[in-house]
Coordinates of C-alpha atoms in Angstrom, one line a residue:
M1 CA 0.0 0.0 0.0
R2 CA 1.3 3.5 -0.9
E3 CA 1.5 6.3 1.6
S4 CA -1.2 8.3 -0.4
Q5 CA -3.5 5.3 -0.2
V6 CA -2.9 4.9 3.5
L7 CA -3.7 8.5 4.1
E8 CA -6.8 8.4 2.0
E9 CA -8.1 5.3 3.9
L10 CA -7.4 7.0 7.2
E11 CA -9.0 10.3 6.1
M12 CA -12.2 8.5 5.0
F13 CA -12.5 6.7 8.3
G14 CA -11.5 9.7 10.5
S15 CA -13.9 12.1 8.8
S16 CA -16.7 11.0 11.0
Q17 CA -14.7 11.4 14.2
W18 CA -13.3 14.9 14.1
G19 CA -10.3 13.9 11.9
L20 CA -8.9 11.6 14.6
V21 CA -8.0 7.9 14.3
T22 CA -6.7 5.4 16.8
A23 CA -3.9 2.9 16.1
A24 CA -6.4 0.1 16.8
Q25 CA -8.8 1.5 14.2
A26 CA -6.0 1.9 11.7
R27 CA -5.0 -1.7 12.3
G28 CA -8.7 -2.7 11.6
L29 CA -8.4 -0.9 8.3
G30 CA -5.2 -2.9 7.5
V31 CA -2.8 -0.1 8.2
E32 CA 0.2 -1.2 10.2
R33 CA 1.5 0.8 13.1
L34 CA 4.7 1.4 11.2
W35 CA 2.8 3.6 8.8
L36 CA 1.5 5.7 11.6
S37 CA 5.0 6.1 13.0
R38 CA 6.5 7.0 9.6
M39 CA 3.7 9.5 8.8
S40 CA 3.9 11.0 12.2
S41 CA 7.6 11.6 12.0
R42 CA 7.1 13.2 8.6
G43 CA 4.5 15.6 10.0
M44 CA 1.6 14.1 8.1
L45 CA -0.1 12.9 11.3
Q46 CA 0.1 14.4 14.7
R47 CA 0.1 12.2 17.8
I48 CA -2.4 13.6 20.2
R49 CA -2.1 11.0 22.9
H50 CA -0.9 7.4 23.2
G51 CA -2.5 5.6 20.3
V52 CA -4.5 8.5 18.9
Y53 CA -3.5 10.6 15.9
A54 CA -4.9 13.7 14.2
L55 CA -5.1 13.6 10.4
P56 CA -4.3 16.6 8.2
S57 CA -8.1 17.4 8.0
A58 CA -8.5 17.6 11.8
Q59 CA -9.3 21.0 13.1
Y60 CA -7.6 21.8 16.4
G61 CA -9.9 23.1 19.0
P62 CA -10.5 23.2 22.8
L63 CA -12.2 19.8 22.8
Q64 CA -9.6 17.9 20.7
D65 CA -7.8 16.4 23.7
L66 CA -11.1 15.3 25.3
Q67 CA -12.3 13.8 21.9
A68 CA -9.0 11.9 21.7
A69 CA -9.3 10.7 25.2
W70 CA -12.8 9.5 24.6
L71 CA -11.7 7.6 21.5
A72 CA -8.9 6.0 23.5
T73 CA -11.3 4.6 26.1
D74 CA -12.3 1.9 23.6
A75 CA -9.8 2.3 20.8
S76 CA -11.0 -0.3 18.4
L77 CA -14.6 1.0 18.1
S78 CA -15.5 3.9 15.8
A79 CA -17.3 6.9 17.1
E80 CA -20.4 5.7 15.2
D81 CA -20.3 2.1 16.7
R82 CA -20.0 3.6 20.2
L83 CA -23.5 5.0 19.9
E84 CA -24.9 1.4 19.8
A85 CA -22.4 -0.1 22.3
K86 CA -23.8 -2.3 25.1
D87 CA -21.7 -0.4 27.7
P88 CA -21.2 3.1 26.3
V89 CA -18.6 5.5 27.6
V90 CA -19.9 9.0 27.9
V91 CA -18.3 12.3 28.8
S92 CA -19.5 13.3 32.3
H93 CA -19.2 15.6 35.3
V94 CA -17.0 18.7 34.8
S95 CA -15.9 17.5 31.3
A96 CA -19.5 17.4 30.2
A97 CA -20.1 20.9 31.6
S98 CA -17.1 22.2 29.6
V99 CA -18.5 20.6 26.4
H100 CA -21.8 22.3 26.9
Q101 CA -20.2 25.5 28.1
L102 CA -22.0 25.5 31.4
G103 CA -20.3 27.6 34.1
D104 CA -16.7 28.5 34.3
L105 CA -15.4 25.2 35.7
L106 CA -12.1 23.9 34.3
A107 CA -11.6 20.1 34.3
A108 CA -8.3 19.0 35.9
R109 CA -8.7 15.7 34.1
H110 CA -11.1 14.1 31.6
E111 CA -14.1 12.5 33.2
F112 CA -16.2 9.7 31.7
S113 CA -18.9 7.4 32.9
S114 CA -19.8 3.9 31.9
P115 CA -22.3 1.3 33.2
A116 CA -19.4 -1.3 33.2
R117 CA -16.3 -1.0 35.3
R118 CA -13.3 0.3 33.4
Q119 CA -9.7 1.0 34.4
T120 CA -7.0 3.0 32.8
T121 CA -3.3 3.7 33.4
Q122 CA -3.7 7.2 31.9
K123 CA -3.4 9.8 34.7
D124 CA -5.6 12.4 33.0
L125 CA -8.7 10.2 32.8

């Protein structure tokens, strides 16, 4: 697969999730992690957080890190598939207030809720 084909495939997939794609989603598309590393080192992709990359079409904004963190909570599922998930992960508490621009609270970390128990090693979640 050529670099332009890889980028096109990632862009098509990432267009429905703010121009972001996870390494697990890329793997599901047949894109090896080596491609992500190469494209990131060339400046074609930007690593937002562990396993989450912003594509050239992504628009940076105040919610991009929260969106990337949400994608990382279940890295193999697309944003669309998460809407129908059995145990969905949703933005909650102060993070949700920030999304809806309620009050002037600043989240010290990203907060999510799920009906199923979940654990992470990421300190900002």
